[in-house]
Short mmCIF file of C-alpha atoms in Angstrom, two decimals:
data_model
loop_
_atom_site.label_atom_id
_atom_site.label_comp_id
_atom_site.label_asym_id
_atom_site.label_seq_id
_atom_site.Cartn_x
_atom_site.Cartn_y
_atom_site.Cartn_z
CA MET M 1 36.50 -99.36 -37.69
CA LYS M 2 34.57 -101.35 -35.06
CA ARG M 3 35.17 -105.12 -35.72
CA LEU M 4 32.34 -107.32 -36.62
CA ASP M 5 32.26 -109.92 -34.11
CA VAL M 6 30.19 -112.36 -36.17
CA ILE M 7 33.15 -112.32 -38.78
CA ASP M 8 35.42 -112.93 -35.85
CA GLY M 9 33.35 -115.84 -35.05
CA MET M 10 33.42 -117.38 -38.17
CA ARG M 11 37.11 -117.02 -38.26
CA GLY M 12 37.49 -118.96 -35.54
CA TYR M 13 35.52 -121.70 -36.59
CA PHE M 14 37.44 -122.19 -39.61
CA LEU M 15 40.39 -122.22 -37.26
CA VAL M 16 38.89 -124.71 -34.98
CA PHE M 17 38.12 -127.04 -37.94
CA MET M 18 41.47 -126.40 -39.58
CA LEU M 19 43.51 -127.62 -36.64
CA ILE M 20 41.01 -130.88 -36.06
CA ASN M 21 41.44 -131.54 -40.08
CA HIS M 22 45.49 -131.37 -39.28
CA LEU M 23 45.90 -133.41 -36.54
CA VAL M 24 46.99 -136.65 -38.25
CA PHE M 25 47.24 -139.72 -36.07
CA THR M 26 48.14 -143.27 -36.69
CA GLY M 27 44.84 -144.66 -37.65
CA GLY M 28 43.21 -141.37 -38.24
CA LEU M 29 41.05 -139.54 -35.95
CA TRP M 30 37.36 -139.78 -35.99
CA LEU M 31 36.51 -136.00 -35.45
CA VAL M 32 38.09 -135.31 -38.93
CA GLN M 33 34.65 -136.89 -40.16
CA ILE M 34 32.32 -134.30 -38.37
CA ASN M 35 33.06 -131.54 -40.97
CA HIS M 36 31.18 -129.26 -43.32
CA ARG M 37 34.01 -130.66 -46.12
CA ASN M 38 32.77 -134.09 -45.90
CA LEU M 39 29.33 -132.34 -47.15
CA ALA M 40 30.22 -129.85 -49.90
CA PHE M 41 33.68 -128.98 -51.64
CA VAL M 42 34.09 -126.17 -49.33
CA GLU M 43 36.77 -125.90 -46.64
CA ASP M 44 38.34 -123.99 -43.84
CA ALA M 45 41.22 -122.49 -45.81
CA GLN M 46 38.68 -121.04 -48.24
CA GLY M 47 36.25 -119.64 -45.61
CA PHE M 48 39.57 -118.14 -43.83
CA VAL M 49 40.86 -116.78 -47.11
CA PHE M 50 37.61 -115.19 -48.07
CA LEU M 51 37.26 -113.75 -44.68
CA SER M 52 40.48 -112.14 -44.36
CA GLY M 53 40.17 -110.46 -47.68
CA LEU M 54 36.60 -109.32 -46.72
CA LEU M 55 38.16 -107.73 -43.48
CA THR M 56 41.09 -106.24 -45.28
CA GLY M 57 38.96 -104.48 -47.52
CA MET M 58 36.85 -103.15 -44.82
CA VAL M 59 39.46 -101.91 -42.46
CA TYR M 60 41.86 -100.76 -45.08
CA ALA M 61 39.48 -98.90 -47.67
CA ARG M 62 37.96 -96.80 -44.90
CA LYS M 63 41.87 -95.80 -44.05
CA MET M 64 42.19 -95.33 -47.62
CA LEU M 65 39.26 -93.10 -48.18
CA LYS M 66 40.20 -91.18 -44.87
CA ASP M 67 44.17 -90.94 -45.04
CA GLY M 68 44.93 -91.37 -48.92
CA TYR M 69 46.49 -93.94 -50.64
CA GLY M 70 50.00 -93.55 -49.17
CA PRO M 71 49.41 -93.83 -45.72
CA ALA M 72 46.76 -96.89 -46.35
CA ARG M 73 49.72 -98.71 -48.76
CA ASP M 74 52.18 -98.21 -45.88
CA ARG M 75 49.92 -99.65 -43.10
CA ILE M 76 49.11 -103.11 -45.34
CA TRP M 77 52.75 -103.30 -46.51
CA SER M 78 53.67 -103.04 -42.83
CA ARG M 79 51.14 -105.91 -42.05
CA VAL M 80 52.85 -108.03 -44.81
CA PHE M 81 56.26 -107.52 -43.43
CA GLU M 82 54.55 -108.73 -39.85
CA LEU M 83 52.96 -111.82 -41.70
CA TYR M 84 56.23 -112.56 -43.35
CA ARG M 85 58.37 -112.49 -40.00
CA TYR M 86 55.74 -114.82 -38.15
CA ALA M 87 55.90 -117.24 -41.44
CA MET M 88 59.89 -117.45 -41.33
CA ALA M 89 59.72 -117.79 -37.58
CA ILE M 90 57.33 -120.76 -37.34
CA VAL M 91 59.76 -122.53 -39.92
CA LEU M 92 62.50 -121.75 -37.79
CA VAL M 93 61.15 -122.80 -34.74
CA ILE M 94 60.04 -126.49 -36.03
CA LEU M 95 63.52 -126.82 -37.63
CA ALA M 96 65.02 -126.06 -34.49
CA LEU M 97 62.73 -128.60 -32.82
CA GLN M 98 63.94 -131.22 -35.24
CA LEU M 99 67.46 -130.98 -34.30
CA LEU M 100 66.21 -131.08 -30.36
CA LEU M 101 63.80 -133.79 -30.46
CA PRO M 102 64.63 -137.38 -30.82
CA GLY M 103 63.48 -139.07 -34.09
CA ALA M 104 61.52 -135.55 -35.04
CA ALA M 105 63.69 -135.70 -38.51
CA ALA M 106 62.56 -139.20 -39.32
CA ILE M 107 59.00 -138.60 -38.08
CA TRP M 108 58.29 -135.14 -39.88
CA THR M 109 60.11 -136.08 -43.02
CA ASN M 110 57.13 -136.29 -45.42
CA TRP M 111 56.44 -132.36 -44.30
CA LEU M 112 59.63 -131.06 -44.20
CA GLY M 113 61.35 -133.19 -46.80
CA ALA M 114 65.19 -133.04 -46.70
CA THR M 115 64.75 -129.39 -45.07
CA ARG M 116 67.50 -129.02 -42.76
CA ILE M 117 68.43 -125.78 -40.69
CA ASP M 118 71.94 -125.62 -42.13
CA ASP M 119 70.68 -125.95 -45.75
CA PRO M 120 70.98 -122.36 -47.51
CA LEU M 121 69.48 -123.31 -50.86
CA ARG M 122 66.54 -124.83 -49.03
CA LEU M 123 66.10 -122.23 -46.57
CA ALA M 124 66.33 -119.47 -49.69
CA THR M 125 63.41 -121.57 -51.19
CA ILE M 126 61.42 -121.68 -48.28
CA ALA M 127 61.81 -117.54 -47.74
CA SER M 128 60.97 -117.07 -51.55
CA PHE M 129 57.85 -119.22 -50.91
CA LEU M 130 58.85 -122.02 -53.60
CA PHE M 131 58.92 -124.71 -51.03
CA GLN M 132 56.26 -124.68 -48.51
CA PRO M 133 56.65 -127.12 -45.85
CA THR M 134 53.16 -129.12 -44.74
CA PHE M 135 50.66 -126.86 -43.41
CA MET M 136 52.68 -123.84 -43.80
CA ASP M 137 51.15 -123.13 -47.08
CA ILE M 138 48.16 -120.29 -46.07
CA LEU M 139 50.12 -117.63 -44.46
CA PRO M 140 52.68 -117.73 -47.79
CA GLN M 141 49.70 -117.16 -50.39
CA TYR M 142 47.80 -114.47 -47.84
CA ILE M 143 51.35 -112.33 -48.11
CA VAL M 144 51.57 -112.00 -51.58
CA TYR M 145 47.84 -111.22 -51.79
CA MET M 146 48.18 -108.96 -49.07
CA PHE M 147 50.79 -107.44 -51.15
CA PHE M 148 48.67 -106.52 -53.98
CA ALA M 149 46.00 -105.30 -51.56
CA PRO M 150 46.54 -101.62 -51.86
CA ALA M 151 46.13 -101.20 -55.59
CA ILE M 152 43.06 -103.30 -55.86
CA ILE M 153 41.67 -101.57 -53.06
CA TRP M 154 42.41 -97.87 -54.63
CA LEU M 155 40.53 -99.28 -58.10
CA CYS M 156 37.54 -100.26 -55.83
CA ILE M 157 37.60 -96.82 -54.41
CA GLN M 158 37.83 -95.23 -57.97
CA GLY M 159 35.09 -97.27 -59.45
CA ARG M 160 36.78 -99.80 -61.10
CA TRP M 161 35.69 -102.95 -59.24
CA LYS M 162 34.39 -104.54 -62.04
CA THR M 163 37.89 -104.42 -63.88
CA VAL M 164 39.45 -106.18 -60.41
CA ALA M 165 36.41 -108.96 -60.87
CA ILE M 166 37.40 -109.39 -64.57
CA ILE M 167 40.99 -109.78 -64.45
CA SER M 168 40.74 -112.06 -61.44
CA VAL M 169 38.20 -114.41 -63.38
CA LEU M 170 40.51 -114.26 -66.09
CA LEU M 171 43.57 -114.99 -63.81
CA TRP M 172 41.44 -117.94 -62.20
CA MET M 173 40.78 -119.47 -65.90
CA ALA M 174 44.65 -119.05 -66.49
CA ALA M 175 44.97 -121.70 -62.99
CA GLN M 176 42.70 -124.20 -64.57
CA LEU M 177 44.78 -124.22 -67.89
CA GLY M 178 47.88 -124.60 -66.24
CA LEU M 179 49.52 -121.17 -67.79
CA GLN M 180 51.62 -120.81 -64.96
CA ARG M 181 53.65 -123.78 -65.73
CA ILE M 182 55.26 -121.54 -68.48
CA VAL M 183 57.17 -120.17 -65.49
CA THR M 184 56.98 -122.46 -62.78
CA TYR M 185 58.37 -125.62 -64.61
CA PRO M 186 61.44 -124.06 -65.79
CA ILE M 187 62.53 -122.79 -61.93
CA ASN M 188 61.15 -126.29 -60.75
CA ASP M 189 63.81 -128.34 -63.27
CA TRP M 190 66.50 -125.55 -62.21
CA LEU M 191 65.76 -126.28 -58.53
CA LYS M 192 66.13 -130.07 -59.45
CA GLY M 193 69.44 -129.50 -61.27
CA GLY M 194 71.54 -128.91 -58.33
CA GLU M 195 71.98 -130.15 -55.08
CA GLU M 196 68.39 -129.74 -54.49
CA LYS M 197 66.40 -132.70 -55.23
CA GLU M 198 62.88 -131.18 -54.74
CA GLY M 199 61.61 -128.54 -56.97
CA ILE M 200 58.75 -126.23 -56.08
CA ARG M 201 56.55 -127.49 -53.48
CA THR M 202 53.26 -125.65 -52.70
CA ALA M 203 49.89 -126.69 -52.02
CA PHE M 204 47.90 -123.58 -53.55
CA ASN M 205 48.26 -122.39 -56.96
CA LEU M 206 48.04 -118.81 -56.62
CA PHE M 207 46.33 -117.84 -59.83
CA GLY M 208 43.38 -120.21 -58.62
CA TRP M 209 42.86 -118.97 -55.13
CA GLN M 210 43.30 -115.33 -55.43
CA ILE M 211 39.69 -115.42 -56.45
CA VAL M 212 38.69 -116.20 -52.77
CA PHE M 213 40.54 -113.42 -51.43
CA PHE M 214 40.11 -110.72 -53.84
CA ALA M 215 36.22 -111.57 -53.86
CA GLY M 216 36.55 -110.60 -50.30
CA LEU M 217 38.73 -107.86 -50.81
CA VAL M 218 36.16 -106.43 -53.57
CA ALA M 219 33.05 -106.86 -51.13
CA GLY M 220 35.08 -105.25 -48.22
CA SER M 221 35.83 -102.38 -50.05
CA LEU M 222 32.57 -101.70 -51.41
CA THR M 223 31.08 -101.94 -47.85
CA ALA M 224 33.24 -99.61 -46.17
CA MET M 225 32.74 -96.83 -48.93
CA LYS M 226 28.83 -97.49 -48.43
CA LYS M 227 28.27 -98.96 -51.98
CA ILE M 228 26.77 -101.99 -50.64
CA GLU M 229 23.58 -102.16 -48.13
CA TRP M 230 23.74 -105.67 -47.15
CA THR M 231 20.20 -105.83 -45.47
CA ARG M 232 18.71 -104.45 -49.00
CA PHE M 233 21.27 -106.93 -50.69
CA PHE M 234 19.91 -109.85 -49.18
CA ASP M 235 16.24 -109.23 -48.88
CA PRO M 236 14.15 -112.15 -47.41
CA ARG M 237 11.04 -111.35 -49.83
CA LYS M 238 13.89 -112.29 -52.53
CA ASP M 239 15.00 -115.79 -52.00
CA PHE M 240 15.32 -117.24 -55.54
CA ILE M 241 19.29 -117.34 -55.56
CA ALA M 242 19.09 -118.55 -52.20
CA LYS M 243 17.16 -121.49 -53.43
CA ALA M 244 19.45 -121.72 -56.46
CA THR M 245 22.29 -121.87 -53.96
CA LEU M 246 20.32 -124.89 -52.09
CA ALA M 247 20.03 -126.42 -55.05
CA VAL M 248 23.51 -126.18 -56.04
CA CYS M 249 24.68 -127.61 -52.54
CA ALA M 250 21.86 -130.62 -52.98
CA PHE M 251 23.33 -131.71 -56.05
CA PHE M 252 26.99 -131.79 -55.12
CA LEU M 253 26.17 -133.46 -51.80
CA PRO M 254 25.88 -137.17 -52.82
CA LEU M 255 28.94 -136.15 -55.00
CA ARG M 256 30.92 -135.19 -52.00
CA ILE M 257 30.07 -138.13 -49.83
CA ALA M 258 31.07 -140.35 -52.79
CA THR M 259 34.54 -139.01 -53.18
CA ALA M 260 35.07 -138.52 -49.44
CA HIS M 261 34.35 -142.20 -49.07
CA GLY M 262 35.64 -143.91 -52.07
CA MET M 263 32.46 -144.54 -53.34
CA MET M 264 32.52 -142.86 -57.04
CA PRO M 265 33.18 -145.05 -59.64
CA GLY M 266 36.48 -144.95 -61.29
CA PHE M 267 35.08 -144.25 -64.91
CA VAL M 268 33.42 -141.32 -63.35
CA LEU M 269 36.01 -139.99 -60.89
CA GLU M 270 38.37 -139.97 -64.27
CA LYS M 271 36.31 -137.22 -65.64
CA PHE M 272 34.85 -135.75 -62.35
CA GLY M 273 38.63 -135.21 -60.89
CA LEU M 274 39.62 -132.70 -63.77
CA MET M 275 37.13 -130.29 -62.62
CA GLU M 276 38.10 -131.01 -58.70
CA VAL M 277 41.66 -130.03 -58.51
CA ARG M 278 41.79 -128.73 -55.01
CA ALA M 279 45.20 -126.66 -55.52
CA ASP M 280 43.63 -124.76 -58.58
CA PHE M 281 40.70 -124.19 -57.12
CA GLY M 282 38.71 -125.85 -59.85
CA PRO M 283 35.44 -125.40 -60.94
CA VAL M 284 33.48 -127.82 -58.66
CA TYR M 285 35.32 -125.82 -55.58
CA LEU M 286 34.56 -122.63 -56.89
CA LEU M 287 30.74 -123.39 -57.22
CA ASN M 288 30.47 -124.97 -54.02
CA PHE M 289 32.00 -121.78 -52.59
CA ALA M 290 29.96 -119.62 -54.11
CA ALA M 291 26.77 -121.24 -53.27
CA VAL M 292 27.67 -121.93 -49.50
CA ALA M 293 29.04 -118.32 -49.20
CA TYR M 294 25.82 -116.89 -50.63
CA GLY M 295 23.74 -119.19 -48.57
CA LEU M 296 25.61 -118.56 -45.49
CA ALA M 297 25.24 -114.88 -45.75
CA TRP M 298 21.21 -114.83 -46.62
CA LEU M 299 21.04 -116.82 -44.02
CA LEU M 300 22.75 -114.55 -41.59
CA ILE M 301 21.44 -111.30 -42.86
CA ALA M 302 17.96 -111.97 -44.43
CA GLY M 303 17.15 -115.19 -42.19
CA PRO M 304 16.34 -113.12 -39.15
CA ARG M 305 13.78 -111.35 -41.07
CA HIS M 306 12.11 -114.00 -42.69
CA GLU M 307 8.47 -114.96 -42.42
CA ASN M 308 9.31 -118.68 -42.21
CA ALA M 309 9.79 -119.73 -38.41
CA VAL M 310 11.90 -122.70 -39.59
CA ILE M 311 14.47 -120.15 -41.35
CA ARG M 312 14.64 -117.93 -38.42
CA LYS M 313 15.66 -120.41 -36.17
CA ILE M 314 18.03 -121.54 -38.29
CA ALA M 315 19.63 -118.25 -38.63
CA SER M 316 19.36 -117.63 -35.09
CA THR M 317 21.48 -121.01 -34.42
CA LEU M 318 24.15 -119.66 -36.63
CA THR M 319 24.14 -116.62 -35.13
CA GLY M 320 24.65 -118.06 -32.06
CA LEU M 321 27.32 -120.36 -32.85
CA PHE M 322 29.52 -117.52 -34.58
CA SER M 323 28.80 -115.55 -31.26
CA LEU M 324 30.55 -117.81 -29.01
CA SER M 325 32.95 -116.25 -26.87
CA TYR M 326 35.71 -118.91 -27.54
CA LEU M 327 35.37 -118.66 -31.59
CA GLN M 328 35.19 -114.74 -31.55
CA LEU M 329 38.44 -114.82 -29.21
CA LEU M 330 40.31 -116.90 -31.60
CA GLY M 331 38.90 -115.02 -34.74
CA ARG M 332 40.09 -111.74 -33.34
CA HIS M 333 44.01 -112.99 -33.30
CA SER M 334 43.63 -115.31 -36.34
CA LEU M 335 47.38 -114.51 -37.31
CA GLN M 336 48.79 -115.66 -34.31
CA ILE M 337 46.46 -118.60 -33.58
CA TYR M 338 47.17 -120.00 -37.35
CA VAL M 339 50.92 -119.77 -36.49
CA TRP M 340 50.27 -121.73 -32.91
CA HIS M 341 47.90 -124.07 -34.61
CA VAL M 342 51.03 -125.12 -36.98
CA LEU M 343 53.16 -126.09 -33.86
CA ILE M 344 50.44 -127.80 -32.26
CA VAL M 345 49.93 -129.93 -35.06
CA TYR M 346 53.25 -130.86 -35.68
CA GLY M 347 54.08 -131.34 -31.82
CA VAL M 348 50.91 -133.98 -31.93
CA PHE M 349 52.22 -135.74 -34.95
CA TYR M 350 55.66 -136.20 -33.16
CA ILE M 351 53.83 -137.13 -29.89
CA ASP M 352 51.67 -140.03 -32.01
CA GLY M 353 54.83 -141.06 -34.21
CA ARG M 354 57.30 -141.35 -31.19
CA PHE M 355 54.92 -142.93 -28.68
CA GLY M 356 51.69 -144.51 -30.75
CA ALA M 357 49.50 -145.79 -31.82
CA PHE M 358 46.72 -144.38 -29.44
CA SER M 359 43.40 -145.50 -28.64
CA ASP M 360 40.41 -143.50 -29.74
CA LEU M 361 39.65 -142.29 -26.68
CA THR M 362 43.33 -141.17 -26.08
CA LYS M 363 43.32 -139.39 -29.30
CA THR M 364 40.03 -137.79 -28.85
CA VAL M 365 41.73 -136.54 -25.32
CA ILE M 366 44.72 -135.03 -27.11
CA ALA M 367 42.34 -133.57 -29.70
CA PHE M 368 40.49 -131.54 -27.24
CA GLY M 369 43.37 -130.80 -25.41
CA SER M 370 44.89 -129.48 -28.28
CA LEU M 371 41.92 -127.21 -28.64
CA THR M 372 42.30 -125.95 -25.34
CA LEU M 373 45.88 -125.13 -25.88
CA LEU M 374 44.74 -123.41 -29.30
CA SER M 375 43.52 -120.22 -27.76
CA LEU M 376 46.57 -119.37 -25.42
CA PRO M 377 48.41 -116.75 -27.84
CA ALA M 378 44.78 -115.22 -27.89
CA LEU M 379 44.55 -115.43 -23.90
CA TRP M 380 48.22 -113.71 -23.69
CA ARG M 381 47.31 -111.04 -26.28
CA GLU M 382 44.59 -110.05 -24.68
CA ARG M 383 45.59 -110.26 -20.85
CA ASN M 384 46.51 -106.45 -21.20
CA ARG M 385 43.04 -105.54 -22.39
CA VAL M 386 41.88 -107.32 -19.10
CA ALA M 387 44.14 -105.65 -17.03
CA SER M 388 44.10 -102.23 -18.31
CA ALA M 389 39.97 -102.22 -18.44
CA PRO M 390 39.12 -99.48 -16.23
CA ALA M 391 37.52 -100.67 -12.86
CA LYS M 392 33.88 -99.72 -11.94
CA LEU M 393 34.34 -96.70 -9.50
CA ALA M 394 32.47 -97.23 -6.17
CA PRO M 395 29.61 -94.91 -5.82
CA ARG M 396 30.94 -91.51 -3.83
CA PRO M 397 29.42 -91.66 -0.12
CA LYS M 398 26.91 -88.59 0.38
CA ALA M 399 27.86 -85.47 2.47
CA ALA M 400 26.47 -85.41 5.68
CA THR M 401 24.06 -82.81 6.17
#
């Protein structure tokens, strides 16, 4: 299936800001403040997970329709094992560097905890995704979701996507009520009971965040089945929902600014915070994500056909942004870029901890240098594509007459 370049550009965009947000310097980095997450409760991880689900549905639903359930399932599970190898490899690389680099263990202690390469119990908890070092937590949840993807795609093909949606919502509700603790708390206590002083450590509640991935998976599967005609679904003449999503974003804008800068009164935050639990993908995050996702899709698909010139201009600007070759390059190799970004982030944090604190100018130079390095895996993987591209044949000389 032909890759959608704009989706690649969006994935690249999220990877760029993911790197910027994860760069940790003494005194902070001013670039972190120039970010969409400070204007809405929408972050790069959400967009990355959703688009991954969308592309998974688009690609593998078509394969399942063509080859049947078994071959498509095997292809997906082969991808799952590849992802798992990458997830374990980056952990082992960081732990090896922890041994080799002077002072690395102390600098990375908050990110790795007491993790050592010679600790089999900790390595076992990492391998089972029960303990996830800092910034190594998106890939594990993606692997779990991909494992169940074949069954979900098959249900969509069988016309039971509404059943999938209902189950997904119920699981999300279970996450908000903390029902997963019936299982996780005993495991956590068991891990703490032995030599392992830290129990379960994860950044994402799988029950909460699954709604993002499987919403994309269902949408991608229906697209591959030609059950959704997006140009008709996003009609420029029917903009009521688009206006509603704009109202939702406008409502949350001052609230996000207040929470981002510590300006929300404590007596309000006490109540608001219960609805804004990032780890569980709480109601505030769900509402914001749904509003921004629909609004962005409407602008990209319906915007260019709208009668309002301002809307057409906004749509053109967004399309131009996601059409940047650098972003699309990153998006085409998102898995390798994500893993590579973890190594960059740990490296920058080590340099700052070892030689900092740096000036704002130096930190800015390091940040832009990191963005340049971010593309290296993609350039390496595409070198064969460039080398194997057929050279244009020179025109044959005309025969003498």
